[in-house]
Tab-separated table of C-alpha atoms and ligand atoms in Angstrom:
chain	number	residue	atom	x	y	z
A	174	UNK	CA	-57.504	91.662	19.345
A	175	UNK	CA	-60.690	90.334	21.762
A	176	UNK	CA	-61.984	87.539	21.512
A	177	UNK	CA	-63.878	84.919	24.328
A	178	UNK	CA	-60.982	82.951	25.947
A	179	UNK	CA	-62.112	79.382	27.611
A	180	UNK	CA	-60.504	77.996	29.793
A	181	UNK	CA	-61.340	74.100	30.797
A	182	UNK	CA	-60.157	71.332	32.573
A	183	UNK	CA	-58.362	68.614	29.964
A	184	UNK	CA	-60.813	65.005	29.351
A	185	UNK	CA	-61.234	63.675	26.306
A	186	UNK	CA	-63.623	65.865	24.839
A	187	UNK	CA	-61.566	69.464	25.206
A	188	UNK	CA	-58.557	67.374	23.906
A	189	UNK	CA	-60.362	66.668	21.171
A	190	UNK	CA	-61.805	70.355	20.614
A	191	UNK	CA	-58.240	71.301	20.956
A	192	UNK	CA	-56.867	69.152	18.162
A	193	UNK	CA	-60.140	70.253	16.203
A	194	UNK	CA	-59.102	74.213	16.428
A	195	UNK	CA	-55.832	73.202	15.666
A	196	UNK	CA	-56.086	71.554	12.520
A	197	UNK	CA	-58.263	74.974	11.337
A	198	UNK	CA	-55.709	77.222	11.734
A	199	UNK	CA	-56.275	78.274	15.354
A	200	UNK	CA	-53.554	78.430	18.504
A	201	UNK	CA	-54.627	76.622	21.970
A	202	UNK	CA	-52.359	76.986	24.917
A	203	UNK	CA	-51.844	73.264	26.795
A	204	UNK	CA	-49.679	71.783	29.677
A	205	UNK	CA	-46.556	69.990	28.833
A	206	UNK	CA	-44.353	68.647	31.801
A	207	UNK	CA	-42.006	71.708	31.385
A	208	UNK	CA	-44.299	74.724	31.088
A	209	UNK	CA	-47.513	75.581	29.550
A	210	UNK	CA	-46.924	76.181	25.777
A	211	UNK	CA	-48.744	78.053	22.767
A	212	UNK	CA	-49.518	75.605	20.277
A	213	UNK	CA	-50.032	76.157	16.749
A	214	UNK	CA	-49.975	73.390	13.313
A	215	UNK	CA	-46.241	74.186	12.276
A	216	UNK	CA	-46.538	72.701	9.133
A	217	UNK	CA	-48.699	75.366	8.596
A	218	UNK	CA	-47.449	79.374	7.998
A	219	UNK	CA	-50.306	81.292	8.710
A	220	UNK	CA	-51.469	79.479	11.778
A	221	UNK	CA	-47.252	79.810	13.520
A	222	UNK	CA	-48.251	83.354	12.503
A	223	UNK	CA	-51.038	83.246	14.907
A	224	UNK	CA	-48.693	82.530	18.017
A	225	UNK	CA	-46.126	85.344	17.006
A	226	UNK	CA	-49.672	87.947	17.128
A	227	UNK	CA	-50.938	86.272	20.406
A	228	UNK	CA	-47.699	86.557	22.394
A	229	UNK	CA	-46.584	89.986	20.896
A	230	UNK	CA	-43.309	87.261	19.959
A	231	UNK	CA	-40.375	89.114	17.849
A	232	UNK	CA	-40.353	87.593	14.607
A	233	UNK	CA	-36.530	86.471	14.893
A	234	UNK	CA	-37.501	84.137	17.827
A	235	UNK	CA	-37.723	80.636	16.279
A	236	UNK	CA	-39.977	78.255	17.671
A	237	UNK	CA	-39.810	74.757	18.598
A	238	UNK	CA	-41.848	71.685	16.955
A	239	UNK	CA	-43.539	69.061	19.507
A	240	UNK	CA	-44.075	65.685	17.969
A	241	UNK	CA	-45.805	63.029	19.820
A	242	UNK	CA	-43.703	59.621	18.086
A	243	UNK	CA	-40.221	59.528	16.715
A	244	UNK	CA	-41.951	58.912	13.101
A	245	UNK	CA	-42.695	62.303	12.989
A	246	UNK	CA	-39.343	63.575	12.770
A	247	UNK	CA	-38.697	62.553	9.132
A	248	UNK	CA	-41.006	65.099	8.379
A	249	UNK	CA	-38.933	67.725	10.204
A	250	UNK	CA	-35.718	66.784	9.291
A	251	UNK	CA	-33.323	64.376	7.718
A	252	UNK	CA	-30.251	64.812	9.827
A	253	UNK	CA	-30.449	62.091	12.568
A	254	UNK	CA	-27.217	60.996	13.291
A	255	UNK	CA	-26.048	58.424	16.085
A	256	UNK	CA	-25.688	61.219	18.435
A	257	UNK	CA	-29.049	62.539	18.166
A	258	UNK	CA	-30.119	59.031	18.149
A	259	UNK	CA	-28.491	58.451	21.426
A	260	UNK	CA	-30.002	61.531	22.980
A	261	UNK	CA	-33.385	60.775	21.980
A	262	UNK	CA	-32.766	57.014	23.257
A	263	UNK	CA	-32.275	58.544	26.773
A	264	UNK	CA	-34.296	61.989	27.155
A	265	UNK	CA	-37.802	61.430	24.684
A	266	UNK	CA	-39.719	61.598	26.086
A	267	UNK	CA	-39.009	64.336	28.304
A	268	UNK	CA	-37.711	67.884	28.441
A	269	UNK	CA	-34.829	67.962	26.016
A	270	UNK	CA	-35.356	70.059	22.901
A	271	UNK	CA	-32.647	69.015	19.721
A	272	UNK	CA	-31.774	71.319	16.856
A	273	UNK	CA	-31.700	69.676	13.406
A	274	UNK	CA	-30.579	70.762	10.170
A	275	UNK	CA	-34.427	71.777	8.677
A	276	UNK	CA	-36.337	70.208	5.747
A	277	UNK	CA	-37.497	72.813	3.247
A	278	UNK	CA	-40.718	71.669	3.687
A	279	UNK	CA	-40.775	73.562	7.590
A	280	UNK	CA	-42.781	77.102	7.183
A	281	UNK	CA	-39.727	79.821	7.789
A	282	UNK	CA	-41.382	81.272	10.107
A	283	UNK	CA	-41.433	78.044	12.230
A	284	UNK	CA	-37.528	78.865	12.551
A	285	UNK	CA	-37.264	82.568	11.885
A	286	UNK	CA	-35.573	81.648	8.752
A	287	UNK	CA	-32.715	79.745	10.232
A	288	UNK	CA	-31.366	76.549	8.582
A	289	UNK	CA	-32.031	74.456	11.615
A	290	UNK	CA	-35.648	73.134	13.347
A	291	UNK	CA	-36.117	72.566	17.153
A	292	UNK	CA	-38.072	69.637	18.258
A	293	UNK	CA	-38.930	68.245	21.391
A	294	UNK	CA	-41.010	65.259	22.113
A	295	UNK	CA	-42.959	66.002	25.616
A	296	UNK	CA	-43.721	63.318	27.923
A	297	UNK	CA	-47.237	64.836	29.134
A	298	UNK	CA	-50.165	62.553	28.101
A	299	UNK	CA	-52.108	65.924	27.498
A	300	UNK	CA	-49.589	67.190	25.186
A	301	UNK	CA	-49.091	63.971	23.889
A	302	UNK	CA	-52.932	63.605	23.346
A	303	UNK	CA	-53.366	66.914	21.071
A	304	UNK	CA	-50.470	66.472	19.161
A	305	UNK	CA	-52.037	62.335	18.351
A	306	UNK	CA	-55.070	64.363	17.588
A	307	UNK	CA	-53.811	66.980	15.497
A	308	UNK	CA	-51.606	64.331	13.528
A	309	UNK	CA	-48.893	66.854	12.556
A	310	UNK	CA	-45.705	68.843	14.526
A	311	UNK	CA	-47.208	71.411	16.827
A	312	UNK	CA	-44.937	74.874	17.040
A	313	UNK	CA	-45.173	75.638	20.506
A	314	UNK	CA	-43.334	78.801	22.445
A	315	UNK	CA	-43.909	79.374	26.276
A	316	UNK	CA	-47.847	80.818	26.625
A	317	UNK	CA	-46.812	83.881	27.883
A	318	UNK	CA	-46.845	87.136	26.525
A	319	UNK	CA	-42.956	88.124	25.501
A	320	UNK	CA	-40.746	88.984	27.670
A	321	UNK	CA	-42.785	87.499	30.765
A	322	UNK	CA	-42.151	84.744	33.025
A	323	UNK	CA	-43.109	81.502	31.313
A	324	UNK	CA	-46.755	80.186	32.890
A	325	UNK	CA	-46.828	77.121	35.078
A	326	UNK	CA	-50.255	77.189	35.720
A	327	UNK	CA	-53.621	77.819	33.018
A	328	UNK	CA	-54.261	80.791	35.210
A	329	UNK	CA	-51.184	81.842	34.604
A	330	UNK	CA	-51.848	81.479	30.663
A	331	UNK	CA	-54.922	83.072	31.100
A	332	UNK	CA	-53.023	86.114	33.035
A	333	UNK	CA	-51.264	86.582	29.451
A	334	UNK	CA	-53.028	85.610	27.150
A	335	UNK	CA	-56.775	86.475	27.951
A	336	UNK	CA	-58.778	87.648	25.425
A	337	UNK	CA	-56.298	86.734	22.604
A	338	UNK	CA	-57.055	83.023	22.636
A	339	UNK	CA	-60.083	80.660	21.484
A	340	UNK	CA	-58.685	77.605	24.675
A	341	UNK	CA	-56.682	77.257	27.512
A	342	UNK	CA	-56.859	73.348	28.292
A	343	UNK	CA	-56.056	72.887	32.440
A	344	UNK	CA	-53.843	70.494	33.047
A	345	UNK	CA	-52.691	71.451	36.375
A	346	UNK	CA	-49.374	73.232	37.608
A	347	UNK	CA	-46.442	72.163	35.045
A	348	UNK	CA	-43.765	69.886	36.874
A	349	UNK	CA	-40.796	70.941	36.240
A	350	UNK	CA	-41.651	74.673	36.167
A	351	UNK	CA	-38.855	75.560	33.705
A	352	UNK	CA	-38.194	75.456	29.578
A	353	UNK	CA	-36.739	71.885	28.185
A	354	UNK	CA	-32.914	72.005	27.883
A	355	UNK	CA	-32.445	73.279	24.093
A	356	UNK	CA	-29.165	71.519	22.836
A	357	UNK	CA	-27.379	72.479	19.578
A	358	UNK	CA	-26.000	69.274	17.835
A	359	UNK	CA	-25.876	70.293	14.345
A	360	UNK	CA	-22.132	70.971	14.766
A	361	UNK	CA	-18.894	69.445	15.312
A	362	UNK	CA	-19.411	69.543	19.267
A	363	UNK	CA	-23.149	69.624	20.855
A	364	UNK	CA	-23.907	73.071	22.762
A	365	UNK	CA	-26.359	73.622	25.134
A	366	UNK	CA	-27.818	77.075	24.520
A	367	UNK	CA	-30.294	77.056	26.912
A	368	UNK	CA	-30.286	74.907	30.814
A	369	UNK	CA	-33.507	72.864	31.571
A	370	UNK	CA	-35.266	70.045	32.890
A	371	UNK	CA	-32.716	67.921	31.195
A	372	UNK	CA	-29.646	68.398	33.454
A	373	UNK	CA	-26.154	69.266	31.942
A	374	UNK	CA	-24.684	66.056	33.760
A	375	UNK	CA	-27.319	63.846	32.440
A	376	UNK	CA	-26.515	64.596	28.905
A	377	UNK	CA	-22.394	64.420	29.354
A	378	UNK	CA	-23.332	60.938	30.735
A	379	UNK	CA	-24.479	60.642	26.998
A	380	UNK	CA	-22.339	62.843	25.295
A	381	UNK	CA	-18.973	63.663	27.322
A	382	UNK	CA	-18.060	66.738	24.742
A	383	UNK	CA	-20.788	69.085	25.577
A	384	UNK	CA	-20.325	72.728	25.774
A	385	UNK	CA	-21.823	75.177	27.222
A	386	UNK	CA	-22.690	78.870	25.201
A	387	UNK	CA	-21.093	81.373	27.463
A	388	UNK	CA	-24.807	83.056	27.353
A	389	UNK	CA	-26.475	80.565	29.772
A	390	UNK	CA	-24.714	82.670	32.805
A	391	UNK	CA	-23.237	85.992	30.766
A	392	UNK	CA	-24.570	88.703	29.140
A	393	UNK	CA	-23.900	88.327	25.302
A	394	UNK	CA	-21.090	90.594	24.607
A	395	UNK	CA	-21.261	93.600	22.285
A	396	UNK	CA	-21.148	92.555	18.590
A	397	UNK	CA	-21.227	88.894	19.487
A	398	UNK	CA	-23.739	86.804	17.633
A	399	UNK	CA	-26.902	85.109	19.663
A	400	UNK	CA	-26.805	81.432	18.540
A	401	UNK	CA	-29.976	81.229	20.208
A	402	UNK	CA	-32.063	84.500	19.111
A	403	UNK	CA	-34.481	83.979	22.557
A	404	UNK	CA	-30.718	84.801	24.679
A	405	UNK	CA	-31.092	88.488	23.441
A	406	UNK	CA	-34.247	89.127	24.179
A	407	UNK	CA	-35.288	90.273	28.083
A	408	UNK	CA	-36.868	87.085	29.426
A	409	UNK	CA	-38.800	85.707	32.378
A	410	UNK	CA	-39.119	89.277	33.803
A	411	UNK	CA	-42.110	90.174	36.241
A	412	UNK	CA	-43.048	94.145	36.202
A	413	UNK	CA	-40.539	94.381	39.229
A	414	UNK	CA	-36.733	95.222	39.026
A	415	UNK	CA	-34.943	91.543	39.804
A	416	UNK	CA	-31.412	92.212	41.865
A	417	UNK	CA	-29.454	88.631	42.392
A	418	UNK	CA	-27.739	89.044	45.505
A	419	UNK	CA	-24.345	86.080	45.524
A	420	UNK	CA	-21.621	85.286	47.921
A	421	UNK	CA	-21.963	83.300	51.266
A	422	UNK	CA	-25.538	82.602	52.635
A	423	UNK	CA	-24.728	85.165	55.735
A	424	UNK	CA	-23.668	88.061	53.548
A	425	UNK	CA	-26.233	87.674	51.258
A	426	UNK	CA	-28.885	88.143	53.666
A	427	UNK	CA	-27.196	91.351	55.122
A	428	UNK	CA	-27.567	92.705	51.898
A	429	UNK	CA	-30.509	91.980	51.079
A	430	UNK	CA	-31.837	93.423	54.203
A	431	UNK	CA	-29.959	96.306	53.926
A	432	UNK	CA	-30.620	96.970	50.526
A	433	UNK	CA	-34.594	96.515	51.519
A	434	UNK	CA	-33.981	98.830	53.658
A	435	UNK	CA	-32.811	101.298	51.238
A	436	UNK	CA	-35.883	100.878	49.193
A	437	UNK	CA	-38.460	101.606	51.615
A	438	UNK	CA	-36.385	104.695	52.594
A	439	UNK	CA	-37.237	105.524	48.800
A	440	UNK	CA	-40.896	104.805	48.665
A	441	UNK	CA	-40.127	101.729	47.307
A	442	UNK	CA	-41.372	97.792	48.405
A	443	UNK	CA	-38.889	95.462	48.300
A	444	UNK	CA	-39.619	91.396	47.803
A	445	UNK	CA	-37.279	88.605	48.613
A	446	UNK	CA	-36.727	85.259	46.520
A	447	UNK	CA	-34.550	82.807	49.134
A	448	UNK	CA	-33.845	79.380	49.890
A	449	UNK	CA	-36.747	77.998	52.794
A	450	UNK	CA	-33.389	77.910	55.352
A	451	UNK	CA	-33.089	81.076	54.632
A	452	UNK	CA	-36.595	82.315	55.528
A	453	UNK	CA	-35.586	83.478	58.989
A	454	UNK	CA	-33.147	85.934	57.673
A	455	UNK	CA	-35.747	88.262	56.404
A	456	UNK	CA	-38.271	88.866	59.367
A	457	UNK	CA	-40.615	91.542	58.719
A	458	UNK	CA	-40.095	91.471	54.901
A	459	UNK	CA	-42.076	90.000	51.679
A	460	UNK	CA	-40.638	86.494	51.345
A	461	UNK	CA	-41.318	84.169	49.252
A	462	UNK	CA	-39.569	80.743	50.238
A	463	UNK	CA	-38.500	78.551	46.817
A	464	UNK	CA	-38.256	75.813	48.765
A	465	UNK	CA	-34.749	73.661	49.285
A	466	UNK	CA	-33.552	71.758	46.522
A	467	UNK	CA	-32.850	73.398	42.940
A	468	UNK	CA	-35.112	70.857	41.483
A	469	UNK	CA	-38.063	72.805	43.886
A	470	UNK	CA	-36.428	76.025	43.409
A	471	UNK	CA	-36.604	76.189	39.730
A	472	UNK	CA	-40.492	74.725	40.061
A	473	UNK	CA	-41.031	77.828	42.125
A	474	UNK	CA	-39.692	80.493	40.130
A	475	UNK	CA	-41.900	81.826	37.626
A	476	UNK	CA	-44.681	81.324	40.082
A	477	UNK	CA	-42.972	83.255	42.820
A	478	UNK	CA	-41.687	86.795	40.139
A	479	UNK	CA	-45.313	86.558	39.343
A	480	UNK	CA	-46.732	86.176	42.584
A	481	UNK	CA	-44.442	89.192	43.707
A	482	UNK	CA	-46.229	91.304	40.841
A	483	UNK	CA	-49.237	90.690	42.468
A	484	UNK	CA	-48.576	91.819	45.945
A	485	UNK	CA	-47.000	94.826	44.259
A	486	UNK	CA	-43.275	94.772	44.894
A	487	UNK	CA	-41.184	97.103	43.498
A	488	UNK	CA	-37.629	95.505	43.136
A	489	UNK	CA	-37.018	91.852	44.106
A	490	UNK	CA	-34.040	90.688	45.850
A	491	UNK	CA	-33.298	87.288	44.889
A	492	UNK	CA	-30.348	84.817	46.496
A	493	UNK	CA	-27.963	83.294	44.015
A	494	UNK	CA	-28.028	79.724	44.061
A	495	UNK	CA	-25.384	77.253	42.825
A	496	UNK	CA	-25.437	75.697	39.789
A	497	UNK	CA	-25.164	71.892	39.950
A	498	UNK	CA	-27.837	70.165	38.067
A	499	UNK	CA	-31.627	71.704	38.009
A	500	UNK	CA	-29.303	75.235	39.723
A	501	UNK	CA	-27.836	75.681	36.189
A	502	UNK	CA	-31.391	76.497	34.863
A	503	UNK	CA	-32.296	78.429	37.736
A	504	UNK	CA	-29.834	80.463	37.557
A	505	UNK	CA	-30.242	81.245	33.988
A	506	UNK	CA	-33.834	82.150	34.659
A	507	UNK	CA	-32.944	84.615	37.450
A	508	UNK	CA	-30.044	85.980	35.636
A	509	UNK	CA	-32.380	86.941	32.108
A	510	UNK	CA	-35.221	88.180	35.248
A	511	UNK	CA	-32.350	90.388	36.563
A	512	UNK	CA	-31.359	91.886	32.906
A	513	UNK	CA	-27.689	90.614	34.843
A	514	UNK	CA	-28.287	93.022	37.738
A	515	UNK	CA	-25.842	90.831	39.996
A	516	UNK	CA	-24.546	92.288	43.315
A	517	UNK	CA	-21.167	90.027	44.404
A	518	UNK	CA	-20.573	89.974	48.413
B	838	LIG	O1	-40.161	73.561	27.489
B	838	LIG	C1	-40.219	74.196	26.436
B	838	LIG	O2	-39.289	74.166	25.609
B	838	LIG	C2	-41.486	74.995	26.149
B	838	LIG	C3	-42.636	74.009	26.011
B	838	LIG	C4	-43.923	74.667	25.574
B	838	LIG	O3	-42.275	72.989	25.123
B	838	LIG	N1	-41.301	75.804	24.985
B	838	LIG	C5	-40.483	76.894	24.998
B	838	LIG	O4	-40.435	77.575	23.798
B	838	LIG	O5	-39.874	77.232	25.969
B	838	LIG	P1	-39.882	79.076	23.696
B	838	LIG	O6	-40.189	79.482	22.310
B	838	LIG	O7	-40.460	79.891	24.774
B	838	LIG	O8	-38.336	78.929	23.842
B	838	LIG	C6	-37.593	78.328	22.796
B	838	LIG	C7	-36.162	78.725	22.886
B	838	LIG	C8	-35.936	80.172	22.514
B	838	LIG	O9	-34.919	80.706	23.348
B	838	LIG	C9	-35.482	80.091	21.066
B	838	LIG	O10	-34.671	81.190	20.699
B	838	LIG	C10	-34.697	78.776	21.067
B	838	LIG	O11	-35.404	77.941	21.955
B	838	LIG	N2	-34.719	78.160	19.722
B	838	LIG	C11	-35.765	77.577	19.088
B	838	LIG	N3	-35.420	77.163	17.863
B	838	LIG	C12	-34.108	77.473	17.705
B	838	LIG	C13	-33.157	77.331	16.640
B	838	LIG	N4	-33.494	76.760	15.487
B	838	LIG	N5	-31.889	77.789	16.843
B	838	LIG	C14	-31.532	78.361	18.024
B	838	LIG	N6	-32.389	78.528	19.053
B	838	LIG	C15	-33.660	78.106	18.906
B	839	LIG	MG1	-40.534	81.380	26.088
């Protein structure tokens, strides 16, 4: 696969080229306020089979559809109950992707064959834009190759996916910097499989009953069933070895400065990942400050395992953060980096 890859800033006219390729069949990557994603017309088969080629994407990772009005979803689905309704009333726009029971009419390979449909409706006017333009539900993973950290940037996209795309439209770095939440509400209690720029406490303000899939901070356990086929893939990983390093701010440094230590004994270079008020802690090494909330933190991340990459580090030490709103999804990010490599001082 080689083919000329452009790249340009989004206006009106690459919007409209975008929506043009997209209607014949072709995948363009675009911004949404979450991450950049690979879009594709999911109503039809052969062009969804186009992303699954471009990212090197197992074929029993279902994608999510991206609508650009609530209308759409009757062709999607015809599940909508008050719940959903309520959900959609709050978060749609936004970064809150809902699983409904699927309409036969969705390509199974949209869904990897499963009985329900993702969809999200993104609040970025780009995204927005080429969905208006393309006039149908747009399947749209991450635009990174599998298994990589999902791009925040078009260079980033470009990184991945050069040479295997027609366009990557620019719309500057993504704002949230992490996936939409991806809520499961097609049982008896909602689940959130997977943390995002929707907060779990925004959504129990909605819905008090939420659960949360013991995958978003655990390892699925042997023989258990992914509800969410993406949790047992490796995710979000740079080329370097991720370590999470968790326990009190002061111990956690010590290790990691130790263990650095240990690695350049072995030829290795060691980066860290911290908190900016933890900069200090890690004179002389390759630190990369995520800033100080989670909300900048999770922005950061992808950026920063990529970034590492570059400078060539070997193994990554990053600090554990907690988990309170935007934390929860950073700390599912770092945890899939880490394969669950998780040191406990
Ligand atoms: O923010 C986002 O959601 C971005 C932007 C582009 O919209 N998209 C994105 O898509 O992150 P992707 O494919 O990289 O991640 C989708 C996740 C995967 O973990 C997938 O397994 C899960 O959602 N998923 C999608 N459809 C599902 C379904 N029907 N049942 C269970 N999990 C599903
Ligand atoms: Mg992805």
């Amino acid at each position: 696969m080689s083919m000329k890859t452009i790249l340009v800033q989004a206006d009106a006219a690459s919007i409209a080229q975008a929506a043009s390729l997209l209607r014949a069949g072709e995948v363009v990557a675009f911004p949404t306020e979450t991450v950049y994603g690979l879009g594709a017309d999911g109503t039809n088969a052969q062009a969804v089979a186009g992303i699954f080629r471009a990212k090197d994407r197992p074929a029993d990772n279902p994608l999510i559809l991206h609508i650009d009005q609530p209308g759409m979803l009757a062709q999607v689905t015809d599940s909508v109950d008050a719940r959903a309704q309520a959900l959609m009333r709050a978060f749609w726009p936004g970064a809150l992707t809902l699983l409904f029971r699927r309409l036969a009419s969705v390509p199974d390979i949209v869904s990897a064959g499963l009985p329900t449909v993702g969809v999200r409706m993104p609040s970025h006017p780009v995204a927005r834009a080429i969905i208006a333009g393309t006039g149908c539900p747009i399947a749209a993973p991450s635009a990174n190759r599998s298994g990589r950290p999902s791009p925040t940037t078009a260079a980033h996209v470009l990184q991945d996916l050069g040479g295997r795309i027609p366009l990557i439209i620019d719309g500057g770095a993504s704002g949230y910097g992490v996936e939409s939440t991806v809520l499961d509400i097609t049982g008896n209690r909602p689940v959130l499989l997977r943390p995002g720029g929707v907060t779990l406490e925004m959504l129990r303000d909605v819905l008090p009953d939420i659960e949360v899939d013991p995958t978003v901070l655990q390892p699925l356990a042997s023989g258990q069933e992914a509800r969410s086929p993406g949790m047992k893939h490796r995710h979000y990983a740079p080329s370097a070895r991720v370590v999470v390093v968790r326990g009190e701010a002061s111990d956690v440094s010590e290790t990691i400065c130790r263990r650095a230590a240990g690695a350049a004994v072995q030829g290795l270079k060691a980066g860290v990942l911290c908190a900016e008020e933890q900069v200090d802690a890690y004179e002389g090494l390759t630190v990369y400050s995520l800033g100080t909330t989670a909300d900048e933190m999770s922005a950061r991340l992808f950026g920063a395992l990529r970034a590492m990459d570059a400078q060539g580090v070997d193994v990554i030490f990053a600090e554990a953060t907690q988990t309170q709103g935007m934390g929860l999804a950073l700390m599912n990010r770092l945890l899939r980096a880490a394969d669950f490599d998780v040191i406990d001082v």
